[in-house]
PDB file of C-alpha atoms in Angstrom:
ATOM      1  CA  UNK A   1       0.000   0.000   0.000  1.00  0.00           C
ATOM      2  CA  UNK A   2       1.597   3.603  -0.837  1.00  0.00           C
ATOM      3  CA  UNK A   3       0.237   7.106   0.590  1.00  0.00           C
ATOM      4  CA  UNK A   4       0.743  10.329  -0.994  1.00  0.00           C
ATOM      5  CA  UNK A   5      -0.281  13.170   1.043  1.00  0.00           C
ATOM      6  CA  UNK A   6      -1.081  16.762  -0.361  1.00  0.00           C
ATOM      7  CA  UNK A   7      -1.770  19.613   1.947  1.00  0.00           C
ATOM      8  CA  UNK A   8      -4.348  22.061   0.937  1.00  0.00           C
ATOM      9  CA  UNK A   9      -6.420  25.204   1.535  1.00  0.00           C
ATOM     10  CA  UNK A  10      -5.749  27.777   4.549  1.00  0.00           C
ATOM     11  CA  UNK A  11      -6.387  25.120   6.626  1.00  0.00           C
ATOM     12  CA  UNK A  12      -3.296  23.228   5.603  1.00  0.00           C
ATOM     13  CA  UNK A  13      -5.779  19.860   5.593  1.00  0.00           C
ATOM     14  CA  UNK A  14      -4.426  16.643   4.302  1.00  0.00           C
ATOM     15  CA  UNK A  15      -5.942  14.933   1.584  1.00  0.00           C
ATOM     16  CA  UNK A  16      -4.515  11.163   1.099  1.00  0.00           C
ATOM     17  CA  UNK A  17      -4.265   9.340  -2.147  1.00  0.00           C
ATOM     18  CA  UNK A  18      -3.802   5.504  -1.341  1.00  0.00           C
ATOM     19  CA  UNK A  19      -3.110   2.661  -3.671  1.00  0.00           C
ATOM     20  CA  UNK A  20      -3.178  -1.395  -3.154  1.00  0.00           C
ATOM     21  CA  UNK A  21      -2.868  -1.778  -6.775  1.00  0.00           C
ATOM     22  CA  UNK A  22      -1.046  -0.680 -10.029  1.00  0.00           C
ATOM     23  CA  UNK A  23      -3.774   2.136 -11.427  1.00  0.00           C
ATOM     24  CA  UNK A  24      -5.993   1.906  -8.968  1.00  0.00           C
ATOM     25  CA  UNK A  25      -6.564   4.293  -5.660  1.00  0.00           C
ATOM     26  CA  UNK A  26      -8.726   6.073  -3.605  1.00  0.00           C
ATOM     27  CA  UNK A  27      -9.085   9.355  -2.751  1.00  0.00           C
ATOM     28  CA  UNK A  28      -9.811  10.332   1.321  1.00  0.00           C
ATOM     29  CA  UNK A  29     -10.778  13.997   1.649  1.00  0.00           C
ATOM     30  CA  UNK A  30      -9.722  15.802  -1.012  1.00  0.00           C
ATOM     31  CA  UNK A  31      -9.826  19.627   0.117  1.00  0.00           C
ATOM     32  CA  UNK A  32      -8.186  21.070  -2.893  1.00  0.00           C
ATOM     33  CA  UNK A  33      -9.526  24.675  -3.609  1.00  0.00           C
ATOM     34  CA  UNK A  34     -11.022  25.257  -7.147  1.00  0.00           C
ATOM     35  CA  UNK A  35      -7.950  26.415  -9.272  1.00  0.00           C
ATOM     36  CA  UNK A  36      -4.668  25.670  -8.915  1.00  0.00           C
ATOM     37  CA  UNK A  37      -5.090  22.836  -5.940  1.00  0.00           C
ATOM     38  CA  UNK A  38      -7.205  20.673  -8.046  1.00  0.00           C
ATOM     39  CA  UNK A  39      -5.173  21.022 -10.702  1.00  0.00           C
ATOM     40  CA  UNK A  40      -2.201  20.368  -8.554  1.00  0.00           C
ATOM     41  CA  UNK A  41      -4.433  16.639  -7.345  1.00  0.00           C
ATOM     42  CA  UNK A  42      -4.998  16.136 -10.900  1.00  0.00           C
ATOM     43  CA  UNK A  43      -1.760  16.400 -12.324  1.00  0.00           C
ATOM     44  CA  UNK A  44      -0.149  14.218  -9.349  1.00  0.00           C
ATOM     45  CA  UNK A  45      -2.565  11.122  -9.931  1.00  0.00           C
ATOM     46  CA  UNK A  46      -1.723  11.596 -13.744  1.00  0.00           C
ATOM     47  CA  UNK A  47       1.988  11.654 -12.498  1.00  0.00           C
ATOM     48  CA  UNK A  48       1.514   8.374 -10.570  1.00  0.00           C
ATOM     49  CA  UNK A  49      -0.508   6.670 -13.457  1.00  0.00           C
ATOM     50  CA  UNK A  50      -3.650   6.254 -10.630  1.00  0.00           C
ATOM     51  CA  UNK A  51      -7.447   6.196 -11.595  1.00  0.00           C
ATOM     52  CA  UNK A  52      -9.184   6.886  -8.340  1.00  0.00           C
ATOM     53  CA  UNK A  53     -12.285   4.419  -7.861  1.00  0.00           C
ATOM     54  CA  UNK A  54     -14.361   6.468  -5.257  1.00  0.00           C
ATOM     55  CA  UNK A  55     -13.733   9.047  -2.607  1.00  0.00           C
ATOM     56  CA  UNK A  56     -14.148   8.467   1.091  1.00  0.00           C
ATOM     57  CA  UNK A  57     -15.070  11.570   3.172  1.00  0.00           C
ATOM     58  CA  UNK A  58     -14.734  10.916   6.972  1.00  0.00           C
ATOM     59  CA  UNK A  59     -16.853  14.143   7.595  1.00  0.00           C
ATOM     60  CA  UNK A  60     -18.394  16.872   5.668  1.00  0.00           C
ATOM     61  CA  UNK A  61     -16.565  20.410   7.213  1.00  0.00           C
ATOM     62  CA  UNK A  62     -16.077  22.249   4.157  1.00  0.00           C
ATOM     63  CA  UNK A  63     -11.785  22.237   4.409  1.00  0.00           C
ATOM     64  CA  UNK A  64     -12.369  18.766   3.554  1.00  0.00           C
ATOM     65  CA  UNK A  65     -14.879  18.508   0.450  1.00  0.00           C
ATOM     66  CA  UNK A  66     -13.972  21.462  -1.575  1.00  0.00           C
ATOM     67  CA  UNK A  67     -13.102  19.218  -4.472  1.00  0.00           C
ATOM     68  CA  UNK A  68     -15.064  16.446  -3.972  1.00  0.00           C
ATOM     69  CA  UNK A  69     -18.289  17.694  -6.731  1.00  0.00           C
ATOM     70  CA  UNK A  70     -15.389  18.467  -9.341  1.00  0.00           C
ATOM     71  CA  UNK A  71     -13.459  15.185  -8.625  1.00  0.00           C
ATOM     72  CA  UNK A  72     -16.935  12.887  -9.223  1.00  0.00           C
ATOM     73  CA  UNK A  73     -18.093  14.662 -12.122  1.00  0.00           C
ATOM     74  CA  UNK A  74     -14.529  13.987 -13.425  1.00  0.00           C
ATOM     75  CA  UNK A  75     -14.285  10.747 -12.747  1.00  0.00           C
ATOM     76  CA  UNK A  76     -17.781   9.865 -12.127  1.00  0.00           C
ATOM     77  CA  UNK A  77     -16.641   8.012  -8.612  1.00  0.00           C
ATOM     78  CA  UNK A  78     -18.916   6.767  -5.425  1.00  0.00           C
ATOM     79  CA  UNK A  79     -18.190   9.494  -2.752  1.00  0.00           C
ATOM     80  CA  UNK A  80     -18.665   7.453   0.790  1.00  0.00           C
ATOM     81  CA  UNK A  81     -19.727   9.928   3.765  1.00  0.00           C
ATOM     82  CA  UNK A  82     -21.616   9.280   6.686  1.00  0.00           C
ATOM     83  CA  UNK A  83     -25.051  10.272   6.122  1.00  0.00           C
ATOM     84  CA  UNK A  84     -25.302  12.106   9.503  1.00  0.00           C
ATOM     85  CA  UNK A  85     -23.088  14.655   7.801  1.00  0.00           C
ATOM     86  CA  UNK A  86     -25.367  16.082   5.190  1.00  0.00           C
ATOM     87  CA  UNK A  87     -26.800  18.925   7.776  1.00  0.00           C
ATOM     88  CA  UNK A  88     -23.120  19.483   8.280  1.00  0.00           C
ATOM     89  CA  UNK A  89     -22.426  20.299   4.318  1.00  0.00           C
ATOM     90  CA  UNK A  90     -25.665  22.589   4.110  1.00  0.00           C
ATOM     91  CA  UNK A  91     -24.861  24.338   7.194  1.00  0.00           C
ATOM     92  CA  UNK A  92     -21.253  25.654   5.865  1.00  0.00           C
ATOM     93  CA  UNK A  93     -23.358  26.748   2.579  1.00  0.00           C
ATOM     94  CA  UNK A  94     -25.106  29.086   4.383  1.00  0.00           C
ATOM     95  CA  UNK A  95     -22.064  30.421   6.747  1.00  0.00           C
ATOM     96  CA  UNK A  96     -18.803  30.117   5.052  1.00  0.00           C
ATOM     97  CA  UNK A  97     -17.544  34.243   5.161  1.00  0.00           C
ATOM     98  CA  UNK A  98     -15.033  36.587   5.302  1.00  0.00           C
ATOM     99  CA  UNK A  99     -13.268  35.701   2.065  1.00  0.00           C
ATOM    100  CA  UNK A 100     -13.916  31.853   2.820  1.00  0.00           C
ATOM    101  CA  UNK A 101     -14.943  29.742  -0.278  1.00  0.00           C
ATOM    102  CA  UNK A 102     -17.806  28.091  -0.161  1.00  0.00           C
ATOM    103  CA  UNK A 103     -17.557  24.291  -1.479  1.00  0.00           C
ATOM    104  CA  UNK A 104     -19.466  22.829  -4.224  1.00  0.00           C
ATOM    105  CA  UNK A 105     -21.810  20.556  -2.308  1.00  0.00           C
ATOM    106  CA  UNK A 106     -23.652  19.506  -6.017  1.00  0.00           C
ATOM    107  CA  UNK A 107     -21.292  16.072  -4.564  1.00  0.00           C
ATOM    108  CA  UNK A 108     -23.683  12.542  -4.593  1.00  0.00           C
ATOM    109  CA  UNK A 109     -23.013  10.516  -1.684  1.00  0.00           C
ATOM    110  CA  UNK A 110     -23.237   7.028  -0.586  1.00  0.00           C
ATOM    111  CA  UNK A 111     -23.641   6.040   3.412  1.00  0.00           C
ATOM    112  CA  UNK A 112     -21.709   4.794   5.792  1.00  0.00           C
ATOM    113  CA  UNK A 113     -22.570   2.755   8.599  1.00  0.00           C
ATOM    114  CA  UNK A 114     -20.737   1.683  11.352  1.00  0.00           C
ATOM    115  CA  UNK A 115     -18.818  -1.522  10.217  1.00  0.00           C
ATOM    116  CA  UNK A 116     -19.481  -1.135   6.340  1.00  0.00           C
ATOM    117  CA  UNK A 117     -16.627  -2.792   4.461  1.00  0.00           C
ATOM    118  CA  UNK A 118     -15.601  -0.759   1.440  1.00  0.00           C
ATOM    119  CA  UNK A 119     -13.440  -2.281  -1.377  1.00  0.00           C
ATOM    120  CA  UNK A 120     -11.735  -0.007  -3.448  1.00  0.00           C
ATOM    121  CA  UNK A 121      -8.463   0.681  -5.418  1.00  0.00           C
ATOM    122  CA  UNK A 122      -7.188  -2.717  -4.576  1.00  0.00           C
ATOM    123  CA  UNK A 123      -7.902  -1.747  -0.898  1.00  0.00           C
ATOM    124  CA  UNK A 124     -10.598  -2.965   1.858  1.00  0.00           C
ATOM    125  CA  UNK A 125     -11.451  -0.078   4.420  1.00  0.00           C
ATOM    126  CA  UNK A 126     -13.668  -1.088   7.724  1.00  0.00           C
ATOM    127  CA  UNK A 127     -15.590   2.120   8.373  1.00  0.00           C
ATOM    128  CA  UNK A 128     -15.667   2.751  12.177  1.00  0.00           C
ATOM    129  CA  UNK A 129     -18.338   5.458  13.388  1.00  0.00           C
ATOM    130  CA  UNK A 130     -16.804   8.319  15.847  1.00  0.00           C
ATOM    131  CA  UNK A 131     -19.188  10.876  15.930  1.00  0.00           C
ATOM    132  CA  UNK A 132     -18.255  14.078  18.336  1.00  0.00           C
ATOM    133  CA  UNK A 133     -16.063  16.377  15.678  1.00  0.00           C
ATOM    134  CA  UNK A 134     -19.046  16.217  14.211  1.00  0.00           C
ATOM    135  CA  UNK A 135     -22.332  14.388  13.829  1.00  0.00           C
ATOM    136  CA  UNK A 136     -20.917  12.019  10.932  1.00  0.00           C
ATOM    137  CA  UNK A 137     -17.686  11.948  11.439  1.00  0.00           C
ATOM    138  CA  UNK A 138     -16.323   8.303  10.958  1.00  0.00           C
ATOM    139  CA  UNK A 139     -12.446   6.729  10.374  1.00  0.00           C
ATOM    140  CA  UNK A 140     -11.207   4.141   7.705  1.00  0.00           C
ATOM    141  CA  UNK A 141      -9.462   1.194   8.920  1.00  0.00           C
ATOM    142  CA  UNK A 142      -7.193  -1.130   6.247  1.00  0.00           C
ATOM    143  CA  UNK A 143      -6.684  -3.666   8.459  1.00  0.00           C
ATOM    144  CA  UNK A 144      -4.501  -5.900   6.503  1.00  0.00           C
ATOM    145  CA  UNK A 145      -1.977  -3.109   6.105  1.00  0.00           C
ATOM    146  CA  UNK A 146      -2.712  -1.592   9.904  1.00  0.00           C
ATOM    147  CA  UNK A 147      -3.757   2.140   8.385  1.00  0.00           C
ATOM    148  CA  UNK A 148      -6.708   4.349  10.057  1.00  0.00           C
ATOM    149  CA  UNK A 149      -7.563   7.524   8.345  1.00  0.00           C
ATOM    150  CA  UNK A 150      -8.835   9.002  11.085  1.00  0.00           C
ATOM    151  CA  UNK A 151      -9.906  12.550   9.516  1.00  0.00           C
ATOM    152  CA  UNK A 152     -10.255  15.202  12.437  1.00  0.00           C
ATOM    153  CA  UNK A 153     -11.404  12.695  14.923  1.00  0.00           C
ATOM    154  CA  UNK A 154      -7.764  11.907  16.715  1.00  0.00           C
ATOM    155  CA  UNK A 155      -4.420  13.801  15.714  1.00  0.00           C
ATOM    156  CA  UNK A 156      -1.367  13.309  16.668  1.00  0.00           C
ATOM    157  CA  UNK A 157      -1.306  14.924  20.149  1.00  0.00           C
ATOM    158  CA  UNK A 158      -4.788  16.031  20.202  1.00  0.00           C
ATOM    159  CA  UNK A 159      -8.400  15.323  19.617  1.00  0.00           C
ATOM    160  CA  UNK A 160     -11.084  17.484  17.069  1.00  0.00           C
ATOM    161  CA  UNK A 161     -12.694  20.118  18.739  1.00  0.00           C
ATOM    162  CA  UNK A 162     -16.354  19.781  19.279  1.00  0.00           C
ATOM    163  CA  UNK A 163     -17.626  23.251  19.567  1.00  0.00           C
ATOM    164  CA  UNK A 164     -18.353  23.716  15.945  1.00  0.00           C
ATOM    165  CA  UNK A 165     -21.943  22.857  14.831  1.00  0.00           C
ATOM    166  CA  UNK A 166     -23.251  19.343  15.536  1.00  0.00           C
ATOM    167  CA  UNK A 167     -20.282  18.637  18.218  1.00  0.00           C
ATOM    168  CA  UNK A 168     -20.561  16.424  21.131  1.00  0.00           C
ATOM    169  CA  UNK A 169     -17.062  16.151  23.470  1.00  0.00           C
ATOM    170  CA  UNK A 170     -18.736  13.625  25.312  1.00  0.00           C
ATOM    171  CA  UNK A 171     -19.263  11.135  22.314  1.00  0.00           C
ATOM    172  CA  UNK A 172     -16.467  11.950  20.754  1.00  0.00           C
ATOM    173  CA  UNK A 173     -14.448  10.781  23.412  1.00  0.00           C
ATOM    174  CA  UNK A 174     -16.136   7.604  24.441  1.00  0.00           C
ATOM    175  CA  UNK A 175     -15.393   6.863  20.554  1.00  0.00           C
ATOM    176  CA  UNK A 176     -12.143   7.680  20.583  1.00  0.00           C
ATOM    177  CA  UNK A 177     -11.824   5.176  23.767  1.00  0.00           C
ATOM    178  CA  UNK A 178     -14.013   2.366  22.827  1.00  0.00           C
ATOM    179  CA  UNK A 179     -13.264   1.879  18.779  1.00  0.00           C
ATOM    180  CA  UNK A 180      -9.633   3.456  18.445  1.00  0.00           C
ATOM    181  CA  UNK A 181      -7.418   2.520  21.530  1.00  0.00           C
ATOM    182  CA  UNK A 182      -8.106  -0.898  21.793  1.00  0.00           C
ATOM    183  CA  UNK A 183      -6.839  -1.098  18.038  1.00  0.00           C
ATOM    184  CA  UNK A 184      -2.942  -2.426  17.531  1.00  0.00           C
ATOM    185  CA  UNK A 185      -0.633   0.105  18.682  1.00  0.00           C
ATOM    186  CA  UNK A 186       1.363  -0.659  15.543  1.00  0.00           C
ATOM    187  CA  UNK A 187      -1.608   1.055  13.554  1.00  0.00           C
ATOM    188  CA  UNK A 188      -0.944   3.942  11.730  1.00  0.00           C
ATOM    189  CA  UNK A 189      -2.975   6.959  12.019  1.00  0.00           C
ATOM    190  CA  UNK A 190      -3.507   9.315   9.155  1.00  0.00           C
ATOM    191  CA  UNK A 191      -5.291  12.395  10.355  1.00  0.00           C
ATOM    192  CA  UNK A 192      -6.939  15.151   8.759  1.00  0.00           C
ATOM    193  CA  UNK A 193      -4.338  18.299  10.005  1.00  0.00           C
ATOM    194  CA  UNK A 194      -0.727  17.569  10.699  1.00  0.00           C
ATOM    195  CA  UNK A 195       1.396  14.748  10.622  1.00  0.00           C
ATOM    196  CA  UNK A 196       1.065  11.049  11.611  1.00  0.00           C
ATOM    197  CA  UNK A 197       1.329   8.999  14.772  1.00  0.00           C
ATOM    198  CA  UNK A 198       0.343   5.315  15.771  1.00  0.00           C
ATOM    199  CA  UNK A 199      -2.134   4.128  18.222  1.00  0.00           C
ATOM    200  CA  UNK A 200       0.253   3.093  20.630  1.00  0.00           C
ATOM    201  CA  UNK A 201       1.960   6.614  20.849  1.00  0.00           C
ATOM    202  CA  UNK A 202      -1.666   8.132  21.314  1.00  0.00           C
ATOM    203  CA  UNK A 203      -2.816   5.838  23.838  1.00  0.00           C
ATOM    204  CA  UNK A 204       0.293   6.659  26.332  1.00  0.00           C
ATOM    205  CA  UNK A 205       0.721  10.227  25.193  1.00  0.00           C
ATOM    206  CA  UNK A 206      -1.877  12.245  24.244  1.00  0.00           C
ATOM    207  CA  UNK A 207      -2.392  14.998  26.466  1.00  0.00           C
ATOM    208  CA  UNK A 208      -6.169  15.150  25.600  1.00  0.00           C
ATOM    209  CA  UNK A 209      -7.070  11.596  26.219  1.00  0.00           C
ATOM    210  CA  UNK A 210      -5.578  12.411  30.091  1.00  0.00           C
ATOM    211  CA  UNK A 211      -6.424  10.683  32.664  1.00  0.00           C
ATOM    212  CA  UNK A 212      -7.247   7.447  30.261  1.00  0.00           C
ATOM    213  CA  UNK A 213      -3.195   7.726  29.442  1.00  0.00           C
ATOM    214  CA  UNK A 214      -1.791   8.174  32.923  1.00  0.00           C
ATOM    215  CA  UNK A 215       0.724   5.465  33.945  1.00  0.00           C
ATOM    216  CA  UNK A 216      -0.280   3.164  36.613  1.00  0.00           C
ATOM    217  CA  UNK A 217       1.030   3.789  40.415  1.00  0.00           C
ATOM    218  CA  UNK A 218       3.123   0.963  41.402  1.00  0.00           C
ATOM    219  CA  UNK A 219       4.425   0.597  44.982  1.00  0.00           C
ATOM    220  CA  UNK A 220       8.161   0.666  45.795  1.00  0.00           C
ATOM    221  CA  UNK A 221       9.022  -2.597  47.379  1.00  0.00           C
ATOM    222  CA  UNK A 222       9.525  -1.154  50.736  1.00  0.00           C
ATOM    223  CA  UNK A 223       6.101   0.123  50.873  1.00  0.00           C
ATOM    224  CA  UNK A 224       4.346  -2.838  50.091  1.00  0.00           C
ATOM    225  CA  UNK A 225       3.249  -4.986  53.349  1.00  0.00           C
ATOM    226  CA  UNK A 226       2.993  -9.050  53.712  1.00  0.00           C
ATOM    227  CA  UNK A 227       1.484 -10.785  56.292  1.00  0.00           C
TER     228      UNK A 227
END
């Protein structure tokens, strides 16, 4: 399996291209600006000879789907997004300001529930719900290669924030803690801002999954008593 990662929009978001077969890929959030980004996506998959076979969206914030309706229409792809999300794409139609674009949500999408397996670009991806960033938000486990695209639900370091519309911290977290740590630590985590990490680095040391992380207390020998 080979990852390319492109970085796009004011956001700096990641969009992934991943391949598990020669011409064939998939396509996990691509944020790429109208112009020059998506021209930039476009020219790399004709640099790596890839045909994408569908796009997988692991939520619907707007740094993450602006070229998503221009990639399908190219292409004419399956876009897979939780369909919790849809209030989340019309909601950034109606607020996106101060200079922001406002995405192209003309996109067709395809749901995704909680254990769906999707087969694409030589590739099978497990979808695992985590709902808290926001309402849809969901990661993509390749299990045979140990990779989790985990869009903004876990970074590396931190957790999405939940105070933008549709939030919950409190699900969020018990997702987090009930479908991600117990995975292999050797899993790789692919987020949707910054750079990667494993599960096993994020269970012992990230900050915001505190007190979950903190080391046991073990007792010096001394201060243990027999009878």
């Amino acid at each position: 399996m080979d990852i390319y990662r492109l970085v796009f929009n004011r956001l700096e978001e990641n969009t992934y291209i991943a391949t598990g077969a020669p011409g064939r890929c998939v396509i996990v959030d691509p944020g790429c600006e109208p112009g020059a980004e998506q021209e930039r996506l476009l020219g790399r998959l004709d640099e790596l000879g890839l045909k994408p076979e569908a796009i997988l969206l692991t939520h619907g914030h707007m740094d993450h789907t602006y070229g998503v309706a221009a990639l399908q229409r190219v292409f004419d792809i399956p876009v897979y997004m939780s369909a919790a999300d849809k209030p989340v794409v019309e909601y950034f139609q109606r607020v996106a300001k101060f200079g922001i674009p406002v995405p192209d949500a003309s996109f067709v999408t395809t749901d995704t529930p909680d254990g769906e397996s999707i087969g694409v670009g030589g590739l099978n991806f497990r979808v695992i719900t985590t709902p808290g960033h926001s309402p849809g938000c969901v990661c993509y486990l390749e299990e045979g290669e140990g990779i989790l695209f985990t869009g903004d639900t876990l970074f590396a370091g931190a957790i999405g924030r939940s105070d933008l519309f549709g939030g919950d911290y409190d699900l969020e977290i018990k997702a987090i803690m009930e479908k991600l740590m117990g995975l292999p630590g050797h899993t790789v985590i692919y987020p949707g801002h910054g750079p990667s990490s494993t599960i096993s680095d994020e269970r012992t040391g990230n900050p915001f999954l505190e007190p979950f992380n903190e080391r046991e207390e073990i007792p010096e020998l001394n201060e243990i008593k027999y009878d």
